[in-house]
Coordinates of C-alpha atoms in Angstrom, one line a residue:
X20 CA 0.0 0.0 0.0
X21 CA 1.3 3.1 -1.4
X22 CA 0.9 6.7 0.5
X23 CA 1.4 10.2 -0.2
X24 CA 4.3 12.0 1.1
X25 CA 1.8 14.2 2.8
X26 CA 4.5 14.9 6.3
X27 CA 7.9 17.0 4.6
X28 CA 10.8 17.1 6.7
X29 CA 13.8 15.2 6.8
X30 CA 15.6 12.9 9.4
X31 CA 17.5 15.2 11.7
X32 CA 19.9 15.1 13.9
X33 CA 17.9 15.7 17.1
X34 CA 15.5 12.9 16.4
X35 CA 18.1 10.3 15.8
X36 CA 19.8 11.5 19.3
X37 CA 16.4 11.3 21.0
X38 CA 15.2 8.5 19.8
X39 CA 18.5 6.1 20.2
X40 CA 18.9 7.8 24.1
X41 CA 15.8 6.8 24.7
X42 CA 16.3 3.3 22.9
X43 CA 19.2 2.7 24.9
X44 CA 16.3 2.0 27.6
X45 CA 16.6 -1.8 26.1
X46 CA 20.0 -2.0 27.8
X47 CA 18.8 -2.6 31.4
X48 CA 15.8 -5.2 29.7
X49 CA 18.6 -7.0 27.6
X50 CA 21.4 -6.9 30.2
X51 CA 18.8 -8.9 33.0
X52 CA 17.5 -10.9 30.1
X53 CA 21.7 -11.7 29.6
X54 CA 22.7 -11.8 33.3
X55 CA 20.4 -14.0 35.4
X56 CA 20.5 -17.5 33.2
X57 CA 24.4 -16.9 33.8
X58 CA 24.8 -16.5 37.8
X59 CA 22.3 -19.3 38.0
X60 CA 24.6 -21.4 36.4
X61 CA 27.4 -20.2 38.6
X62 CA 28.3 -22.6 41.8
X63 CA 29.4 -20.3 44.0
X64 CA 26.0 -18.2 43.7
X65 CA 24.3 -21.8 43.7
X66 CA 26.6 -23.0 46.5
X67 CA 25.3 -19.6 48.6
X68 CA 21.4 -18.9 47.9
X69 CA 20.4 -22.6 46.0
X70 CA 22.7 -25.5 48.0
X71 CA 20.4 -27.8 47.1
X72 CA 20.2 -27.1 43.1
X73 CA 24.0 -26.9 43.8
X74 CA 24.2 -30.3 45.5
X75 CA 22.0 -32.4 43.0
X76 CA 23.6 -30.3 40.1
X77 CA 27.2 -31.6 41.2
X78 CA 26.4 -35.2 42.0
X79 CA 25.2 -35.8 38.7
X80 CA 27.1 -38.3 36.7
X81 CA 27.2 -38.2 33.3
X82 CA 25.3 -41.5 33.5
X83 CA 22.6 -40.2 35.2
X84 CA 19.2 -38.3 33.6
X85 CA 20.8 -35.1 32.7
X86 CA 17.6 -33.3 31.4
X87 CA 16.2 -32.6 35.3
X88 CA 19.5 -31.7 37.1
X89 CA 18.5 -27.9 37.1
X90 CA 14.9 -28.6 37.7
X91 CA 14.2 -26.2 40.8
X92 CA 10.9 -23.8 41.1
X93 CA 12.8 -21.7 43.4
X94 CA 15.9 -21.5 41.5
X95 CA 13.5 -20.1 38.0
X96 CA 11.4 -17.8 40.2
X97 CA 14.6 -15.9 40.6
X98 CA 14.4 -15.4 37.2
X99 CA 11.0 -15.4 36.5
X100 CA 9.6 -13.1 39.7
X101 CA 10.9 -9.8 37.5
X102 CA 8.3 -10.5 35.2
X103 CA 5.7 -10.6 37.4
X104 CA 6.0 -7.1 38.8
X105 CA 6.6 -6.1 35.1
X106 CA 3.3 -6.9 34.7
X107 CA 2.0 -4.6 37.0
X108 CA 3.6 -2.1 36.1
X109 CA 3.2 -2.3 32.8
X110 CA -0.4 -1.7 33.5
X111 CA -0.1 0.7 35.7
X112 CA 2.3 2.8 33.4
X113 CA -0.5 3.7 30.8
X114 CA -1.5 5.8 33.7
X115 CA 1.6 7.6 33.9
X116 CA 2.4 8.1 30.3
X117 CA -1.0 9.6 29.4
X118 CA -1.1 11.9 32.8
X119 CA 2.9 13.0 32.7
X120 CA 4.2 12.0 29.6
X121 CA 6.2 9.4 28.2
X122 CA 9.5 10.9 29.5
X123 CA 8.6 10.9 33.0
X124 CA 7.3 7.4 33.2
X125 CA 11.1 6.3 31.5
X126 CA 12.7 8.2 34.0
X127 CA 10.9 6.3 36.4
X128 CA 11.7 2.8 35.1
X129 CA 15.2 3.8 35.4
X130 CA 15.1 4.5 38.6
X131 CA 13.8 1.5 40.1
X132 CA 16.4 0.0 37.7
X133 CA 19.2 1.3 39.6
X134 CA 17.2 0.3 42.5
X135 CA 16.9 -2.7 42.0
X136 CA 20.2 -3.7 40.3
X137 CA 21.9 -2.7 43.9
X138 CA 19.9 -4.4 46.2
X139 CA 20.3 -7.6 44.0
X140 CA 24.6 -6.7 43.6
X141 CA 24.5 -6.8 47.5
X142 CA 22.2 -9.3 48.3
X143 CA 23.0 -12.0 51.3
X144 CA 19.9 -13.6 51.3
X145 CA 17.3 -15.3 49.1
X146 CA 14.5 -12.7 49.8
X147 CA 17.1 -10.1 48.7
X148 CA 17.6 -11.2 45.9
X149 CA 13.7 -11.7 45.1
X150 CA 12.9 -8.1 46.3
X151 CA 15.7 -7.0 43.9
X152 CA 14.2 -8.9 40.8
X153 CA 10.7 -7.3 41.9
X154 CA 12.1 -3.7 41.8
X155 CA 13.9 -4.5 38.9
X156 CA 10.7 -5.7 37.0
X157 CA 8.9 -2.6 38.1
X158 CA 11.4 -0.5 36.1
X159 CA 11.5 -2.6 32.8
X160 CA 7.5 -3.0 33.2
X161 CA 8.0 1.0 32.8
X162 CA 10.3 1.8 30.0
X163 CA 8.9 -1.0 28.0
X164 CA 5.6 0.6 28.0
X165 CA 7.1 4.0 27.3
X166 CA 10.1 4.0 25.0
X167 CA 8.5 2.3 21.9
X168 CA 5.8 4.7 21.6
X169 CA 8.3 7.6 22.3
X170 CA 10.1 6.5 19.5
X171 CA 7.5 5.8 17.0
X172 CA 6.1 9.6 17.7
X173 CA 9.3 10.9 17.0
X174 CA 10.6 9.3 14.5
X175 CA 9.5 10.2 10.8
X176 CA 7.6 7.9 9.0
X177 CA 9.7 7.0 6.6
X178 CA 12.4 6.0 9.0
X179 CA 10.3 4.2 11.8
X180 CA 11.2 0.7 11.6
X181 CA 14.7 1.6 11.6
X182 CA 14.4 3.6 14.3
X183 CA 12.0 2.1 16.4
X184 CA 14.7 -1.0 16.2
X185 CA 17.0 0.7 17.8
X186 CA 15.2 -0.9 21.7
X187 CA 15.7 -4.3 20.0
X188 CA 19.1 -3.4 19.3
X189 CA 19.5 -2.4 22.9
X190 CA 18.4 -5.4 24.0
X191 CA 20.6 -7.5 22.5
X192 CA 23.5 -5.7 23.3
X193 CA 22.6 -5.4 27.0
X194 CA 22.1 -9.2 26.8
X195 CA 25.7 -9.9 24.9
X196 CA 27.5 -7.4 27.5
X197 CA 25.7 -9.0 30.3
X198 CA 26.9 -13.0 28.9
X199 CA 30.9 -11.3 28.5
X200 CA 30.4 -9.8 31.8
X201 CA 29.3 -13.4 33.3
X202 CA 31.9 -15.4 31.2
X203 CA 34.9 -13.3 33.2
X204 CA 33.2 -12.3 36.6
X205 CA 32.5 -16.1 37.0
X206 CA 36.1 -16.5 37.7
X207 CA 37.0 -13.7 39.9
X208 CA 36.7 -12.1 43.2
X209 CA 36.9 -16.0 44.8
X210 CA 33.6 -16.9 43.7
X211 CA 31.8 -13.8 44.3
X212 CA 31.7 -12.2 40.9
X213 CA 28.3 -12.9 40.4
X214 CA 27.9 -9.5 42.6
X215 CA 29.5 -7.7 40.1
X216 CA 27.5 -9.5 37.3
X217 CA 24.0 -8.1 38.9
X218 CA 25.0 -5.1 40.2
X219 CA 26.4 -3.2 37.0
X220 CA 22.8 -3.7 36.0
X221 CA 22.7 -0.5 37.3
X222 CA 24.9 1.5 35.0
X223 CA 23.3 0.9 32.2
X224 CA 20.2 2.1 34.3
X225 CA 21.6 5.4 35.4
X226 CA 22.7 6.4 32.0
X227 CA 18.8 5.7 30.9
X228 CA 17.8 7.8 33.6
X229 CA 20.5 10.6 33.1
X230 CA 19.4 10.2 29.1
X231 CA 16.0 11.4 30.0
X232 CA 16.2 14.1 31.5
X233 CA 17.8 15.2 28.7
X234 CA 15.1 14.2 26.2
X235 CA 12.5 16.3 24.7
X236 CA 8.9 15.0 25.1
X237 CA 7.1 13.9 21.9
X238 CA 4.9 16.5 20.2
X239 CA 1.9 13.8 20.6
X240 CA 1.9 13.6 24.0
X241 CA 3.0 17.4 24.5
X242 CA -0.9 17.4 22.5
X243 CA -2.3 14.9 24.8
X244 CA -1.9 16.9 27.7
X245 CA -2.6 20.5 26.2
X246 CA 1.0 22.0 25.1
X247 CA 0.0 22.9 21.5
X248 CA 1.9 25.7 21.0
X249 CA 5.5 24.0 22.4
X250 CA 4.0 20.9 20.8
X251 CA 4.2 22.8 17.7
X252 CA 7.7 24.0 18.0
X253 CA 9.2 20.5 19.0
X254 CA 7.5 19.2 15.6
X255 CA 9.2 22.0 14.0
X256 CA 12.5 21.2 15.9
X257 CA 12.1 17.4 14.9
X258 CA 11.2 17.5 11.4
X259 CA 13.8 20.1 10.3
X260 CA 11.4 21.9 8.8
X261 CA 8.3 24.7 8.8
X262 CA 6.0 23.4 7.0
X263 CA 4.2 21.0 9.6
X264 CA 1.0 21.9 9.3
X265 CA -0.5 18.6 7.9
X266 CA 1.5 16.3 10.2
X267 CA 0.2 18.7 13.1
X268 CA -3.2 19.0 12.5
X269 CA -3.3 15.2 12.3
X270 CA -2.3 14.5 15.9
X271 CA -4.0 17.7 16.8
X272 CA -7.4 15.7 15.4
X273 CA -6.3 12.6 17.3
X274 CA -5.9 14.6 20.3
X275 CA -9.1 15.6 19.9
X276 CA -10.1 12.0 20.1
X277 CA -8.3 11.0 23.2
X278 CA -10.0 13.4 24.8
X279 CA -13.4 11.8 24.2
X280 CA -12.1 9.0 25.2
X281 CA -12.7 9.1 29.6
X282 CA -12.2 5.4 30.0
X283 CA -9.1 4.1 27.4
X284 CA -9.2 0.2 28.9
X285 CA -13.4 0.1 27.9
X286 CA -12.9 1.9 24.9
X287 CA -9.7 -0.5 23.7
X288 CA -13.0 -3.4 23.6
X289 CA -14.6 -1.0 21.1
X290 CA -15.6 -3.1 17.9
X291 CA -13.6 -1.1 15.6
X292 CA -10.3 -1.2 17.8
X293 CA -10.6 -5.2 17.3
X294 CA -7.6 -5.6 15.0
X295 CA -5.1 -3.2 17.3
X296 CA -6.4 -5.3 20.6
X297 CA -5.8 -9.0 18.6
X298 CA -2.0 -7.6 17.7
X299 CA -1.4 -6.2 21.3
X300 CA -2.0 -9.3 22.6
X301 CA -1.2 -12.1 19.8
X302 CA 2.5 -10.4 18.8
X303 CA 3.8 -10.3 22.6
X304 CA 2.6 -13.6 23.0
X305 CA 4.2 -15.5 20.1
X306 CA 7.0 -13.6 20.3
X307 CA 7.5 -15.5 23.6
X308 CA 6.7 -18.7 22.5
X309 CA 9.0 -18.5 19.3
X310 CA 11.6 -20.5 22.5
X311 CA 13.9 -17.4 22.3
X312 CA 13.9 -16.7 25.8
X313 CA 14.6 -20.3 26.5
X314 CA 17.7 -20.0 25.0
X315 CA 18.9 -16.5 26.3
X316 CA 17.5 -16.9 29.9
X317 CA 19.2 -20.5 30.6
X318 CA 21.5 -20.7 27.8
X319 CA 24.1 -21.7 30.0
X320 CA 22.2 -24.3 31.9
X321 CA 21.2 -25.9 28.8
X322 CA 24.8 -26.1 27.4
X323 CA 25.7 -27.5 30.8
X324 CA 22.4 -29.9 30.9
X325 CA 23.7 -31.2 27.0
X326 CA 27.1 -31.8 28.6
X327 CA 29.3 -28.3 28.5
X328 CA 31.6 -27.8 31.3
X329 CA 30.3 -24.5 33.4
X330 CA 33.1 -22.3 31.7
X331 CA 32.5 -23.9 28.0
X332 CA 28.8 -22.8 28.7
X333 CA 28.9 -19.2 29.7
X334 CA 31.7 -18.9 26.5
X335 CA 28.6 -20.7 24.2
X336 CA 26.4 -17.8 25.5
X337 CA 28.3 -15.5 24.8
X338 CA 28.6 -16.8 21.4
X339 CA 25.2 -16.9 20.8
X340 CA 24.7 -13.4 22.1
X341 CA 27.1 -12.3 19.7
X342 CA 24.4 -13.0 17.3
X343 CA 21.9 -11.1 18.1
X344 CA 23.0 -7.2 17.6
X345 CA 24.5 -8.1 14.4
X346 CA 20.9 -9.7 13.1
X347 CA 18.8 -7.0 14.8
X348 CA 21.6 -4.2 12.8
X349 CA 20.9 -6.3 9.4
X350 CA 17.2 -6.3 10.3
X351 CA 17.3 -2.1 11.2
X352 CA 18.6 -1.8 7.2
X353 CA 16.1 -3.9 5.7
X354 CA 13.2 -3.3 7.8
X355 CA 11.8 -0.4 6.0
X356 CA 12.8 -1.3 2.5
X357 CA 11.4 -5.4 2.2
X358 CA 8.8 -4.5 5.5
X359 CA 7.3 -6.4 8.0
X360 CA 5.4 -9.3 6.9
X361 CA 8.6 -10.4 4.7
X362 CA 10.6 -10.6 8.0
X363 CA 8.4 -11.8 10.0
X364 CA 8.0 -14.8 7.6
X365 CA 11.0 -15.6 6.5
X366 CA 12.6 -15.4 10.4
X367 CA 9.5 -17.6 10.9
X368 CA 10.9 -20.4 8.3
X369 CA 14.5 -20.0 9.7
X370 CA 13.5 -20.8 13.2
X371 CA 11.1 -24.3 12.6
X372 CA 14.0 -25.6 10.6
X373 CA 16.4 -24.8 13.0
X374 CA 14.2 -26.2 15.8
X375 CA 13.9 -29.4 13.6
X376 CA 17.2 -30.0 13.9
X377 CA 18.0 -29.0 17.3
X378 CA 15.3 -31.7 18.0
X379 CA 16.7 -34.5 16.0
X380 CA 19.9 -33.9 17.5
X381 CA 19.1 -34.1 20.8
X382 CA 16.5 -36.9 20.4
X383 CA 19.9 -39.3 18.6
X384 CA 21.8 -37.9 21.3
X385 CA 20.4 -38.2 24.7
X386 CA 17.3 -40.1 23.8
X387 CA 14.6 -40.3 26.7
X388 CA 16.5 -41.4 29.5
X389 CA 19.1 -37.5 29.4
X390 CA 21.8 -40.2 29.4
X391 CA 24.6 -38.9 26.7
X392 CA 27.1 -40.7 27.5
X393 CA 31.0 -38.6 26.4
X394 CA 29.9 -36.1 23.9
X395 CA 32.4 -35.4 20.5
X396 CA 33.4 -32.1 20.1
X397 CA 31.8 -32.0 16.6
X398 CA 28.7 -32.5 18.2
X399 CA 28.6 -29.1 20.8
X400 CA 30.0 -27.0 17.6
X401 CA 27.0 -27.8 15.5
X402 CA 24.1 -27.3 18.5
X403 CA 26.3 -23.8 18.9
X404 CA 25.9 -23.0 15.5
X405 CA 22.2 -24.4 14.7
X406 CA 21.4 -22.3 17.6
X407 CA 23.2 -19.1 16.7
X408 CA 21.6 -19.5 13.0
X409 CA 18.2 -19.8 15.4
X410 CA 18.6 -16.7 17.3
X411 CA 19.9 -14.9 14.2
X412 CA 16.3 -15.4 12.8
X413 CA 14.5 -14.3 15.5
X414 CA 17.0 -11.5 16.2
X415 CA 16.1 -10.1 12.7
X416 CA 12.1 -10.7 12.8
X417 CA 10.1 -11.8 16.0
X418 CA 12.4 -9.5 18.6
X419 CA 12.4 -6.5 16.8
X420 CA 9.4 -6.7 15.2
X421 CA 7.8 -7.5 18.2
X422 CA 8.0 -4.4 19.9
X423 CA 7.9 -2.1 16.6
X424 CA 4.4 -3.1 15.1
X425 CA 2.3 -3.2 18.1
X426 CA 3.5 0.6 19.0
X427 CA 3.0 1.8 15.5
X428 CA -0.7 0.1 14.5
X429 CA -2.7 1.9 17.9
X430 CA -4.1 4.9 17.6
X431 CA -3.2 8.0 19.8
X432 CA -6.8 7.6 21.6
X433 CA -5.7 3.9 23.3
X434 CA -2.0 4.2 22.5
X435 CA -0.9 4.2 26.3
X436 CA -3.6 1.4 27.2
X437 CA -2.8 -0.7 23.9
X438 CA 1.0 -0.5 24.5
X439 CA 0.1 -1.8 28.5
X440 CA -1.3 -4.6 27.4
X441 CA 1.0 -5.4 24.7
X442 CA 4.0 -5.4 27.8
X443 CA 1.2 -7.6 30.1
X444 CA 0.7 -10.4 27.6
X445 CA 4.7 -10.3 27.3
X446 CA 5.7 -10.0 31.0
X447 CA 3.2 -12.9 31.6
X448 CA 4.3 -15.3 29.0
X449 CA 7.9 -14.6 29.7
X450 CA 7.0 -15.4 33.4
X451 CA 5.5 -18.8 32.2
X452 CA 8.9 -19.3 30.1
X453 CA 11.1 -18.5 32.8
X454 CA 9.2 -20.3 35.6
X455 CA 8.7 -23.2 34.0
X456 CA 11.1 -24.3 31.3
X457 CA 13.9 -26.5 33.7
X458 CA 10.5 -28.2 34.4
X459 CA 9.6 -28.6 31.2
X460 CA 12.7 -29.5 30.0
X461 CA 12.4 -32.2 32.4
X462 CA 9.3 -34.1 31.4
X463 CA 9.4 -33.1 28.0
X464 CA 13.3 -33.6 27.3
X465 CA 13.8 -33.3 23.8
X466 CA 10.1 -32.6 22.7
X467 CA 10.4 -29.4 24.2
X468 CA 11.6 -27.9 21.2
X469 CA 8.9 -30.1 19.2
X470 CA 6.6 -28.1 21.6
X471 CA 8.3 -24.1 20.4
X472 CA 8.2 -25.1 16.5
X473 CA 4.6 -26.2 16.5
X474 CA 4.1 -22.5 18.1
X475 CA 6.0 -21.0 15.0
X476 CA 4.3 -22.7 12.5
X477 CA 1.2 -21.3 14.1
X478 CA 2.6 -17.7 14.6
X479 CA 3.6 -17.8 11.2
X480 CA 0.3 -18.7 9.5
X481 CA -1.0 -15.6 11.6
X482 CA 1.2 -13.2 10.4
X483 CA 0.3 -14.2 6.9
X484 CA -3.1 -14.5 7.0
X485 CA -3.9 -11.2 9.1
X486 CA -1.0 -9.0 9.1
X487 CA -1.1 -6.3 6.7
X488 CA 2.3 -4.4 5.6
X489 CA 2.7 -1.3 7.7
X490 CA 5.8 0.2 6.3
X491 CA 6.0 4.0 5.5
X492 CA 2.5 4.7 6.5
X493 CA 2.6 7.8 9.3
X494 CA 0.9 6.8 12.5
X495 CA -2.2 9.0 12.0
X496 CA -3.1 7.1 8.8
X497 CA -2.7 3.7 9.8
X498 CA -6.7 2.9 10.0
X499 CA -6.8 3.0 6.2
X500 CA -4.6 -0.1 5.9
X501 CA -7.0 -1.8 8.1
X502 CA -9.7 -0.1 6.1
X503 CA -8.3 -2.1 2.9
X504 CA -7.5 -5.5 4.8
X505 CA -9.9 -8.4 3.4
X506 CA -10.6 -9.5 7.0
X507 CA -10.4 -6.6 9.3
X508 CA -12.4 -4.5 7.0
X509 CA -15.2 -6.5 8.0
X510 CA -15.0 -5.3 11.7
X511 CA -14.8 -1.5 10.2
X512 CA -17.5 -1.7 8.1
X513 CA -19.4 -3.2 10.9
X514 CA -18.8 -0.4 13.0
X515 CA -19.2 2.3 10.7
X516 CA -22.8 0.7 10.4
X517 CA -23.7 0.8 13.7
X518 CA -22.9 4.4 14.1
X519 CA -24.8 5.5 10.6
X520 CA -27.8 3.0 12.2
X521 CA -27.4 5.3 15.9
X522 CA -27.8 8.6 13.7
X523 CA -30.6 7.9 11.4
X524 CA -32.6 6.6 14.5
X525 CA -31.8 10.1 16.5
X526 CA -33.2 11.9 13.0

């Protein structure tokens, strides 16, 4: 779908400074994402906060079932409680964003980053270490809800995608920093570099925090909350140019309709906001179930479980991670020149096949009983590079992607409450991930990755079927590709019946 170059301006400087500052908000969300899977695999953290994962980790032989020696709830909720509070958070956020603006609630998030990141660096018990993970979920709950829809009102059109990448980008870098970090603090400090390991979290965190301050607010939610006139004059600022009038008047007219709009969560159940609410929670969802996460929260313990010594495994991590900026960089190039759907599809196909094999290797290898036996070298180089060609697919579709469309489809009206729910449904299913996969891994051994393909296929049909291409069309004309969809028009004509029906009866 073709549209008119209706918005003139050009990409300037200050928008690619604001909007990769406030990107850089995916650092504290990649680096925990990076981090945790590591120390848990550490034995001196083990040894001090889980003895008994520690114990039965180190009297397993190689004989013995190798796909349950990890398999502790309390050792995942560690991981997994973050998400929980990112939840709320996330919910609570839309609040936040529509009341004070986006900048504010990312300056929050920080803060309880940096928050939390300390209490967990400093930690001597288990409850420590649990009330960190909380406060650190609070703060990623908050700038995940904020910094994509910063960035897709700054950034122009044209240049979205690429732009609104940059979090994606973040995140993978935060997660590769975080796996380096782990590799060499594992071996340091007699045992006790896991402490450094969690608590530079907060770095990261404080130059998010320092970042916005700095930032301007977008000239949508300077609307939102009545600026016009310094709304006006950011746009101006932003676009390099005077002649903002169209672009203006747009978000001045979709101001107009947040303002109708007293209760966002009711209205987000509206008929004609059917497609937006299907995406915010369908996208999150599968982007979790795509097995990613699997892989970057216990990559480690999975090497180990498959027969990696514990240093062998935090350098296969690392390995992996190095994979994921460099296809989330490709992806930022191509993403507004082939689109959407064409990544989505083909990182779709690159993941199934990959899981395909990852399955039949394991299956020949370990079988049902977890019992390997001595594993060849050739063996751990090809899982390695099965799974880097793995997370190089996702790195360059589902992960970006994930986070760009849903913030770029809502309009202004039930952006803050669309975007909340979008972070809910991803918090939540990266909570079921994280709780649950040493469990899974378990009872399901090898099938578990039989389990994450049969999600792709699925994910994949969807995308085909009912996502239309949203490149280069400007925010405030995004219902007309809806408009022209062969399925979603359905729900848009409906509505725009009921409404013509509601006049001609008060005439």
């Amino acid at each position: 779908m073709e549209v008119p170059n209706k918005y003139p301006g050009k990409l300037t400087f200050r928008v690619v400074i604001a909007c990769v500052m406030a990107a850089s908000g995916g650092l504290i969300f990649g680096y925990d994402h990076g981090v945790s899977g590591g120390v848990t695999s550490m034995d001196s953290f083990l040894q001090q906060f889980f003895p008994s994962v520690y114990e039965k980790e180190s009297n397993t032989k190689p004989s013995s079932n190798q796909y349950c020696k990890f398999n502790s709830q309390i050792l995942t909720l560690f991981t997994s409680s973050l998400y929980l509070s990112a939840l709320i958070s996330g919910l609570g956020a839309s609040n936040i964003t529509r009341m004070l603006g986006r900048r504010a609630t990312m300056i929050i998030g920080g803060i309880l980053f940096v928050a939390g990141a300390l209490f967990n660096g400093l930690a001597t018990a288990v409850w420590m270490l649990i009330v960190g993970r909380l406060l650190l979920g609070f703060g990623i709950g908050c700038a995940n809800q904020s910094v994509p829809i910063y960035v897709s009102e700054m950034a122009p059109y044209k240049y979205r995608g690429a732009l609104n990448m940059c979090f994606q980008l973040s995140i993978t870098i935060g997660i590769f920093v975080a796996n380096l970090f782990n590799y060499y603090f594992a071996k340091i400090l007699n045992g006790q570099g896991w402490r450094l390991s969690l608590g530079l979290g907060a770095v990261p965190a404080f130059i998010f925090v320092i970042g916005s301050f700095c930032l301007p607010d977008s000239p949508s939610s300077l609307v939102s909350r009545g600026c016009h006139e310094e709304a006006r004059k950011e746009l101006v600022k932003i676009r390099g140019t005077t002649e903002v009038d169209a672009e203006f008047n747009d978000i001045l007219a979709a101001s107009e309709a947040l303002e109708k709009v007293k209760h966002p969560w009711r209205t987000l159940l509206e008929r004609k906001y059917r497609p937006q609410l299907v995406f915010a929670i369908c996208i999150p969802f599968f982007q979790q179930f795509t097995g990613l996460n699997v892989i970057t929260f216990y990559a480690p313990i999975l090497f180990r479980t498959i027969g990696f010594g514990s240093t062998a495994a935090l350098m296969s991590a690392v390995i992996i991670g190095s994979c994921k900026p460099v296809s989330t960089f490709i992806s930022i190039l191509v993403v507004d020149k082939f689109g959407r759907r064409t990544l989505f599809l083909e990182g779709g196909a690159q993941m199934l096949i990959c899981q395909i094999i990852m399955t039949i290797a394991i299956a020949v290898t370990f079988g049902t009983n977890g019992n390997p036996g001595k594993l060849p070298t050739w063996y751990a180089v090809v899982v390695v590079g099965v799974i880097c060609v793995y997370v190089a697919g996702f790195a360059w579709s589902w992960g970006p992607l994930g986070w760009l469309v849903p913030s770029e489809i809502f309009p202004l009206e039930i952006r803050p409450a669309a975007q909340s729910i979008t972070v809910a449904v991803n918090m939540i299913s990266t909570f079921f991930i994280a709780q649950f996969f040493t469990s899974m891994l378990c009872h399901m051994k090898f099938g578990l990755f039989i389990f994450f393909g049969c999600f792709v296929i699925i994910m994949t049909t969807f995308i085909y079927k009912f996502l239309p291409e949203t490149k280069g069309i400007p925010l405030e004309e995004m219902t007309k590709v809806w408009e022209k969809h062969p399925f979603w028009s359905k729900f848009l004509e409906s509505e725009n019946k009921i409404q013509t029906d509601r006049v001609d009866s008060k005439c």
